[in-house]
Coordinates of C-alpha atoms in Angstrom, one line a residue:
Chain A
M20 CA 12.1 -39.0 35.0
T21 CA 12.3 -36.1 32.7
S22 CA 14.2 -37.6 30.5
R23 CA 12.3 -40.8 30.5
F24 CA 9.2 -38.6 28.9
A25 CA 11.4 -36.9 26.7
A26 CA 12.3 -40.6 25.3
L27 CA 8.8 -41.4 25.2
A28 CA 8.1 -38.3 23.3
L29 CA 10.7 -39.0 21.0
A30 CA 10.2 -42.6 20.1
A31 CA 6.1 -41.0 19.7
A32 CA 7.2 -38.9 17.2
F33 CA 8.7 -41.2 15.6
A34 CA 6.3 -43.8 15.6
F35 CA 3.7 -41.4 14.1
P36 CA 5.5 -39.4 12.1
S37 CA 2.0 -38.7 9.8
L38 CA 0.1 -37.1 12.3
A39 CA 2.1 -33.5 12.4
S40 CA 2.2 -33.4 8.3
A41 CA -1.1 -34.5 8.1
Q42 CA -2.6 -30.8 10.7
E43 CA -0.4 -29.4 8.7
V44 CA -2.4 -29.5 5.0
D45 CA -6.0 -28.7 5.4
P46 CA -7.2 -30.7 2.5
N47 CA -9.4 -27.7 1.6
V48 CA -6.9 -25.0 2.3
H49 CA -5.0 -28.0 -0.7
A50 CA -8.0 -28.1 -2.8
R51 CA -8.0 -24.1 -3.0
Q52 CA -4.6 -23.5 -3.7
S53 CA -4.8 -26.1 -6.2
L54 CA -7.7 -24.7 -8.1
M55 CA -5.9 -20.9 -7.6
D56 CA -3.4 -22.7 -9.5
L57 CA -5.6 -23.3 -12.0
Y58 CA -6.5 -20.4 -12.4
A59 CA -3.0 -18.8 -12.6
Y60 CA -2.1 -21.2 -15.5
N61 CA -5.1 -20.6 -17.7
L62 CA -4.5 -17.0 -17.2
G63 CA -1.1 -16.7 -18.0
V64 CA -2.1 -17.2 -21.3
L65 CA -4.0 -14.9 -21.8
G66 CA -2.4 -12.5 -20.4
A67 CA 1.1 -13.2 -22.1
M68 CA -0.9 -12.9 -25.3
A69 CA -2.3 -9.8 -24.2
Q70 CA 0.9 -8.1 -22.7
A71 CA 2.1 -9.4 -26.2
R72 CA 4.9 -12.0 -24.1
M73 CA 3.8 -14.3 -26.8
P74 CA 1.6 -13.9 -30.2
Y75 CA -1.8 -14.1 -30.2
D76 CA -3.7 -17.2 -31.3
A77 CA -7.7 -17.9 -31.0
D78 CA -7.4 -21.4 -30.2
A79 CA -5.4 -21.1 -27.7
A80 CA -7.2 -18.0 -25.9
S81 CA -10.3 -19.8 -26.1
S82 CA -9.2 -23.1 -24.5
A83 CA -7.7 -21.0 -21.6
A84 CA -10.8 -18.7 -21.2
T85 CA -13.2 -22.0 -21.7
S86 CA -11.2 -23.5 -18.4
L87 CA -11.0 -20.7 -16.9
Y88 CA -14.5 -20.3 -17.1
H89 CA -15.7 -24.1 -16.0
L90 CA -13.3 -23.8 -12.8
A91 CA -15.1 -20.6 -11.7
R92 CA -18.0 -23.3 -12.2
S93 CA -16.2 -26.3 -10.3
G94 CA -18.4 -26.1 -7.0
S95 CA -15.7 -24.7 -5.1
A96 CA -18.0 -23.0 -1.9
R97 CA -17.3 -26.5 0.0
M98 CA -13.7 -25.5 0.2
W99 CA -14.2 -22.8 2.1
P100 CA -15.6 -24.4 6.1
E101 CA -15.4 -22.5 9.1
G102 CA -12.3 -22.6 10.6
T103 CA -9.9 -22.4 8.0
D104 CA -8.5 -19.0 8.1
S105 CA -5.3 -18.0 8.8
M106 CA -6.4 -16.9 12.2
S107 CA -6.9 -20.4 12.8
I108 CA -4.6 -22.5 11.1
E109 CA -0.9 -22.6 9.5
G110 CA -0.6 -22.6 5.5
T111 CA -3.5 -20.3 4.5
R112 CA -3.7 -16.1 3.7
A113 CA -7.6 -16.4 3.7
L114 CA -8.4 -13.4 6.2
P115 CA -11.3 -14.4 8.8
A116 CA -12.7 -11.6 7.1
I117 CA -14.3 -14.4 4.6
W118 CA -16.3 -15.6 7.4
D119 CA -17.4 -12.2 9.1
D120 CA -18.5 -11.2 5.9
M121 CA -20.0 -14.0 3.8
A122 CA -22.2 -11.9 1.5
G123 CA -19.8 -10.0 0.5
F124 CA -17.4 -13.0 -0.5
G125 CA -19.9 -14.6 -2.3
E126 CA -20.5 -10.9 -4.3
D127 CA -17.1 -11.3 -5.5
F128 CA -17.1 -14.2 -6.4
M129 CA -20.0 -14.1 -8.0
A130 CA -17.8 -11.0 -10.3
L131 CA -15.6 -13.6 -11.4
Q132 CA -18.0 -16.4 -12.6
T133 CA -19.1 -13.0 -14.8
A134 CA -15.8 -11.8 -15.3
T135 CA -14.5 -15.1 -16.8
E136 CA -18.1 -15.9 -19.1
T137 CA -16.9 -12.1 -20.8
M138 CA -13.6 -13.6 -21.4
M139 CA -14.3 -16.9 -22.8
N140 CA -16.8 -15.0 -25.1
A141 CA -14.5 -12.3 -26.0
A142 CA -10.6 -14.4 -26.1
G143 CA -11.1 -16.5 -29.1
T144 CA -12.4 -13.6 -31.4
D145 CA -9.1 -10.7 -31.3
L146 CA -6.7 -9.1 -29.5
A147 CA -8.3 -6.4 -28.5
S148 CA -11.3 -8.4 -27.6
L149 CA -9.4 -10.3 -25.0
Q150 CA -6.9 -7.4 -23.8
G151 CA -10.6 -5.9 -23.5
A152 CA -11.9 -8.5 -21.6
M153 CA -8.9 -9.0 -19.2
G154 CA -9.1 -5.6 -17.5
P155 CA -12.4 -6.8 -15.5
L156 CA -11.1 -10.0 -15.0
G157 CA -8.3 -8.7 -13.2
S158 CA -10.6 -7.1 -11.0
A159 CA -12.4 -9.8 -10.4
C160 CA -9.6 -11.6 -9.2
G161 CA -8.2 -8.3 -7.3
G162 CA -11.3 -7.8 -5.6
C163 CA -11.3 -10.9 -3.7
H164 CA -7.7 -10.8 -3.2
Q165 CA -8.0 -7.3 -1.3
S166 CA -10.1 -7.6 0.8
F167 CA -10.0 -11.4 2.2
R168 CA -6.4 -12.3 1.9
Q169 CA -2.9 -11.8 4.1
P170 CA -0.1 -10.2 2.6
Q171 CA 2.7 -12.7 2.1
Chain B
M14 CA 22.7 20.1 50.4
M15 CA 19.4 18.9 49.4
K16 CA 17.9 22.2 48.8
R17 CA 20.1 22.9 46.2
L18 CA 20.2 19.7 44.7
V19 CA 16.1 20.3 44.4
Q20 CA 16.9 23.6 42.8
G21 CA 19.4 22.1 40.0
A22 CA 16.8 19.6 39.2
I23 CA 14.0 22.4 38.8
V24 CA 16.9 24.2 36.6
L25 CA 18.0 21.3 34.6
A26 CA 14.2 20.1 34.4
A27 CA 13.0 23.7 32.9
L28 CA 16.4 23.6 30.3
G29 CA 15.3 20.0 29.3
G30 CA 11.8 21.4 28.5
G31 CA 12.8 24.3 26.9
V32 CA 15.4 22.7 24.9
F33 CA 12.7 20.2 24.1
W34 CA 10.1 23.0 22.9
V35 CA 12.6 23.8 21.0
L36 CA 13.8 21.2 19.2
T37 CA 10.2 19.9 18.8
R38 CA 9.1 23.4 17.4
P39 CA 7.1 23.0 14.3
S40 CA 8.8 23.9 11.2
A41 CA 8.1 26.5 8.2
L42 CA 8.8 25.9 4.4
P43 CA 12.1 27.1 3.2
E44 CA 12.1 30.6 1.7
E45 CA 13.6 28.7 -1.5
T46 CA 10.6 26.5 -1.6
L47 CA 7.8 29.4 -1.1
A48 CA 9.5 31.4 -3.6
A49 CA 9.0 28.5 -6.3
L50 CA 6.1 27.4 -5.2
T51 CA 5.0 31.1 -6.1
A52 CA 7.1 31.6 -8.9
H53 CA 5.5 28.4 -10.6
D54 CA 3.1 28.5 -13.8
A55 CA 0.6 26.2 -12.0
D56 CA -1.5 23.3 -14.3
A57 CA -4.4 21.3 -13.0
A58 CA -4.3 19.1 -15.4
R59 CA -0.4 18.4 -14.9
G60 CA -2.1 18.2 -11.0
E61 CA -3.9 15.1 -11.8
A62 CA -1.0 13.5 -12.8
V63 CA 0.7 14.1 -9.9
F64 CA -2.5 13.5 -7.5
W65 CA -2.1 9.5 -9.3
Q66 CA 1.8 9.2 -8.5
G67 CA 0.9 10.2 -5.0
G68 CA -1.3 7.8 -4.2
C69 CA -3.5 9.9 -2.0
A70 CA -6.6 8.5 -3.0
S71 CA -5.5 4.9 -1.1
C72 CA -5.6 6.5 2.5
H73 CA -7.9 9.4 1.5
T74 CA -11.4 8.1 0.1
G75 CA -14.0 6.5 1.7
P76 CA -13.9 3.3 3.3
G77 CA -16.6 1.9 0.8
V78 CA -14.3 3.0 -2.1
G79 CA -12.8 -0.7 -3.7
F80 CA -9.7 -0.4 -5.7
D81 CA -12.2 -1.0 -8.7
A82 CA -14.0 2.2 -8.1
L83 CA -14.7 4.6 -10.9
T84 CA -12.3 7.2 -11.2
E85 CA -14.8 10.0 -10.1
A86 CA -15.3 8.2 -6.8
R87 CA -11.3 8.3 -6.5
L88 CA -11.4 11.6 -6.3
V89 CA -14.4 12.0 -3.1
L90 CA -11.5 12.7 -0.6
G91 CA -14.3 12.5 2.6
G92 CA -11.2 9.8 4.6
G93 CA -12.4 7.4 7.2
R94 CA -10.1 4.5 6.2
E95 CA -9.0 2.6 9.5
F96 CA -4.9 2.0 9.4
A97 CA -4.6 -0.1 13.5
T98 CA -1.0 0.4 13.6
P99 CA 0.9 -0.5 16.7
F100 CA 1.2 2.9 18.1
G101 CA -2.8 3.0 17.7
T102 CA -5.5 3.7 15.4
F103 CA -5.7 6.5 12.7
Y104 CA -8.0 7.9 10.8
A105 CA -7.7 9.2 7.3
P106 CA -9.0 12.9 7.8
N107 CA -11.0 14.3 5.2
I108 CA -8.7 16.4 2.8
S109 CA -11.9 16.9 0.6
M110 CA -12.4 20.7 -0.7
D111 CA -15.0 20.8 1.9
P112 CA -14.7 24.3 3.6
Q113 CA -16.1 22.9 7.2
Q114 CA -14.8 19.1 7.3
G115 CA -12.3 19.4 4.3
I116 CA -9.5 21.5 3.8
G117 CA -11.2 24.1 1.0
T118 CA -10.0 26.8 2.8
W119 CA -6.4 26.3 2.5
T120 CA -3.7 28.3 1.1
L121 CA -1.3 27.1 -1.2
T122 CA 1.5 27.4 1.5
E123 CA -0.5 25.7 4.4
F124 CA -1.1 23.3 1.8
A125 CA 2.8 22.6 0.7
T126 CA 3.4 22.9 4.5
A127 CA 0.8 20.2 5.7
L128 CA 2.8 17.8 2.7
T129 CA 6.3 18.8 2.4
E130 CA 6.8 19.5 6.3
G131 CA 3.8 17.2 8.1
V132 CA 2.6 20.4 9.3
S133 CA -0.9 21.5 9.7
P134 CA -2.5 25.5 9.3
E135 CA -2.7 25.9 13.5
G136 CA 1.1 24.9 13.5
E137 CA 0.3 21.6 15.0
H138 CA 2.4 18.6 13.6
Y139 CA 0.8 16.2 11.7
Y140 CA 1.5 11.6 12.5
P141 CA 4.1 10.1 9.7
A142 CA 1.0 8.2 8.8
F143 CA 0.7 10.5 6.7
P144 CA 3.9 10.0 4.4
Y145 CA 4.9 13.9 4.2
T146 CA 9.0 12.1 5.4
T147 CA 8.6 10.8 1.1
Y148 CA 6.3 14.3 -0.2
T149 CA 8.7 16.1 1.1
H150 CA 11.0 15.6 -1.8
A151 CA 8.5 16.6 -3.7
T152 CA 9.8 19.5 -6.3
P153 CA 7.6 22.9 -5.2
G154 CA 6.1 22.6 -9.2
D155 CA 4.7 19.4 -8.4
V156 CA 3.1 21.0 -5.4
A157 CA 1.6 23.9 -6.7
D158 CA 0.2 21.4 -9.9
L159 CA -1.2 19.1 -7.3
W160 CA -2.9 22.4 -5.6
A161 CA -4.3 23.2 -8.8
F162 CA -6.0 20.1 -9.8
W163 CA -7.6 19.8 -5.7
Q164 CA -9.1 23.1 -6.1
T165 CA -10.9 20.9 -8.9
L166 CA -12.0 18.2 -7.0
P167 CA -15.2 17.8 -4.8
A168 CA -16.3 18.9 -1.4
D169 CA -17.6 15.9 0.8
P170 CA -18.9 17.0 4.5
T171 CA -18.2 13.6 6.3
P172 CA -16.4 15.1 10.0
S173 CA -12.7 13.6 10.1
R174 CA -12.3 11.5 12.9
A175 CA -9.8 11.5 15.8
H176 CA -7.0 9.3 15.6
D177 CA -6.6 6.9 18.6
V178 CA -3.4 6.9 19.6
S179 CA -1.9 6.1 22.8
F180 CA 0.7 7.6 25.5
P181 CA 3.5 9.5 24.5
F182 CA 2.6 9.2 21.2
S183 CA -0.5 11.0 21.7
M184 CA 1.1 13.8 22.1
R185 CA 2.3 15.8 18.6
R186 CA 4.8 17.2 19.8
A187 CA 6.1 14.0 20.7
V188 CA 6.2 13.7 16.9
G189 CA 8.7 16.6 16.9
M190 CA 11.2 14.5 18.9
W191 CA 9.6 11.8 16.5
K192 CA 10.7 14.2 13.4
L193 CA 14.2 14.9 14.8
L194 CA 15.4 11.1 14.4
N195 CA 13.4 10.6 11.8
F196 CA 12.5 13.3 8.8
N197 CA 15.0 13.5 6.8
T198 CA 14.9 15.8 3.5
D199 CA 17.9 13.8 1.7
F200 CA 16.9 11.0 -1.0
V201 CA 17.8 7.6 0.5
R202 CA 19.3 6.6 -2.3
P203 CA 20.9 8.7 -5.1
V204 CA 19.4 10.1 -8.4
P205 CA 20.9 7.8 -10.9
T206 CA 22.0 9.1 -14.0
D207 CA 20.1 7.9 -17.0
P208 CA 16.9 9.6 -17.1
V209 CA 14.3 7.2 -17.1
E210 CA 15.7 5.5 -13.6
S211 CA 16.3 9.1 -11.9
R212 CA 12.6 9.8 -13.6
G213 CA 11.6 6.0 -11.9
H214 CA 13.6 6.9 -8.4
Y215 CA 11.7 10.2 -8.0
L216 CA 8.2 8.6 -8.7
V217 CA 9.7 5.9 -6.2
E218 CA 11.2 8.2 -3.8
A219 CA 9.1 11.6 -3.6
L220 CA 5.8 10.2 -4.3
G221 CA 5.1 7.0 -4.9
H222 CA 5.7 6.3 -1.1
C223 CA 6.7 3.1 -2.1
G224 CA 9.1 2.5 1.0
E225 CA 5.9 3.3 3.9
C226 CA 5.3 -0.5 3.3
H227 CA 8.5 -2.1 1.6
T228 CA 10.7 -1.0 3.8
P229 CA 10.6 -2.4 8.0
R230 CA 10.6 0.3 10.5
D231 CA 12.5 0.5 13.7
A232 CA 10.7 0.6 17.4
L233 CA 9.3 3.9 17.0
G234 CA 8.0 3.6 13.8
G235 CA 10.8 5.0 11.9
L236 CA 12.1 3.6 8.8
D237 CA 15.5 1.6 8.6
R238 CA 17.0 3.5 5.5
A239 CA 19.9 0.8 5.9
N240 CA 16.8 -1.5 4.9
W241 CA 15.4 0.7 2.0
L242 CA 12.7 -1.1 0.1
A243 CA 14.2 -4.5 1.6
G244 CA 10.5 -6.5 2.9
A245 CA 9.0 -5.4 5.8
P246 CA 6.3 -6.7 8.1
N247 CA 3.3 -5.2 7.4
P248 CA 2.5 -2.5 8.7
V249 CA -1.4 -2.7 9.2
G250 CA -1.9 -6.4 9.6
Q251 CA -0.7 -9.9 9.6
G252 CA 2.0 -11.1 6.9
R253 CA 4.7 -10.0 5.1
I254 CA 5.2 -7.4 2.1
P255 CA 7.9 -7.9 -0.5
A256 CA 11.4 -6.4 -1.0
L257 CA 11.7 -4.4 -4.2
P258 CA 12.0 -5.7 -7.4
P259 CA 10.5 -8.6 -6.3
Q260 CA 12.7 -11.9 -6.5
G261 CA 13.4 -12.6 -10.1
W262 CA 10.8 -9.8 -11.7
S263 CA 12.1 -8.4 -14.8
A264 CA 11.8 -3.9 -15.4
F265 CA 8.7 -5.4 -17.8
D266 CA 7.1 -7.6 -15.4
I267 CA 6.9 -4.4 -13.0
T268 CA 5.7 -2.2 -15.5
A269 CA 3.1 -5.0 -16.5
Y270 CA 1.8 -5.4 -12.6
L271 CA 1.4 -1.7 -12.0
E272 CA -0.9 -0.8 -14.9
T273 CA -3.2 -4.5 -14.3
G274 CA -2.0 -6.1 -10.9
F275 CA -0.9 -9.3 -13.0
T276 CA 2.5 -10.8 -11.0
P277 CA 4.2 -12.8 -13.6
E278 CA 2.7 -15.8 -12.6
F279 CA -0.8 -14.5 -12.7
D280 CA -1.7 -13.9 -9.5
T281 CA -3.1 -10.7 -8.8
A282 CA -2.3 -8.1 -6.1
G283 CA -4.1 -7.9 -3.1
G284 CA -4.1 -5.4 0.4
E285 CA -2.7 -2.2 0.0
M286 CA -1.0 -3.1 -3.3
A287 CA -4.9 -3.3 -5.0
G288 CA -5.3 0.6 -4.1
V289 CA -1.5 0.9 -4.8
I290 CA -2.5 -0.9 -8.7
A291 CA -5.5 1.6 -8.6
N292 CA -3.6 4.6 -8.8
T293 CA -0.6 3.5 -10.9
S294 CA -2.6 1.9 -13.4
R295 CA -3.9 5.6 -13.9
I296 CA -0.2 7.0 -14.2
S297 CA 1.6 7.1 -18.0
A298 CA 3.0 4.0 -19.2
Q299 CA 6.4 6.2 -19.6
D300 CA 6.0 6.2 -15.6
R301 CA 5.2 3.1 -15.4
A302 CA 8.0 2.1 -17.3
A303 CA 10.3 4.3 -15.4
I304 CA 9.7 2.8 -12.2
G305 CA 10.3 -0.4 -13.5
A306 CA 13.5 0.5 -15.0
Y307 CA 14.6 1.8 -11.7
L308 CA 13.3 -0.9 -9.6
V309 CA 15.4 -3.6 -11.2
T310 CA 18.9 -0.8 -10.6
L311 CA 18.2 -1.3 -6.8
R312 CA 19.7 -5.2 -5.8
S313 CA 18.9 -8.7 -7.0
S314 CA 16.5 -9.2 -4.2
P315 CA 16.9 -11.0 -1.1
S316 CA 14.2 -13.4 -1.2
P317 CA 11.9 -11.9 1.3

């Protein structure tokens, strides 16, 4: 009896493999993490120049900063529905604190929008301006990650 | 026969209690440390550097003070931050210069005893949530400079909140037992011969208290020195704290991270580390570079 049940369960697992994996990747989490990757991709250009890992290039800096500006205005509010925190589902480090303190989360997001605007206006001017805008931008990222993201 | 057994048990218990009492007695500063403290020509400006190297503000600023707060706000040490651990919840005390609620009436000796022995002016053990197991390695000169700086800091009237710790950890004398097992004045790793790496080693092991989160702990909360900086479960929440150095990071990567909070992939520091960056961004560039130079010598990092 037990073995027949186990065989059935095994057959079901083979028959519906997508059931398990579909639950693992929440589309909201996937979208959030993809957006974070795009932030990092563009920040990488600006940061590498700020830290003198690559030579300053006004056009490349300006382009990356403009991308960041638009990414911070890409309608990401929809990506944070209730029940997609680290205690509720696998595969995310988004702390429940986000939903406990939506106002604080919103303030941090506004700070990111402001910092990306400052960077967009500064990045193409010269290296010193880019470097000056880097601190506030890093603070905007870190502000949210301090309160709302679980360590690895 | 029975009577003799009972008598024997009482004698043993008394002996055991006596041994416990002696073994767990709070220690005083060694004579040579006292002499070095008072002989040192203390300097508040150097003490400010020690303040940021030691990361005092991370725990002792008020709960509302963010990592991006201005320097003046990070110098108000009114306490109140909450640290939920497996042993109970600790509340960072007020260590501002307030004479009633803070430590404004302390002497240099009392300050040094607290910092390097983990013993209060009243002769009680502090809980090791206060990383005196790290600070015990600080030089008397650094401690005296720090105290000189401390006296320039503002007073804050916030009362300290009592820790919420369960038995047997609620017994301060039990901390004496813990100290017998875990309070070690020897460095974990040997002092490197290279002067830059040696400076990094001092900042990591004596002031920066990296090991408090990046080293795993045993069942009693003692640091597992065999797995020094090898990565650990987050001591105050979910998740893991990575091994040092992080996999694939160069000395330059670490140095830049300690200044800006940006990882080599341009992710940013979060959680408790955001508060650490608020300190390391205020130490000298040479000191950040020294930490980077030292950490990369530790190991080819195992993946956390």
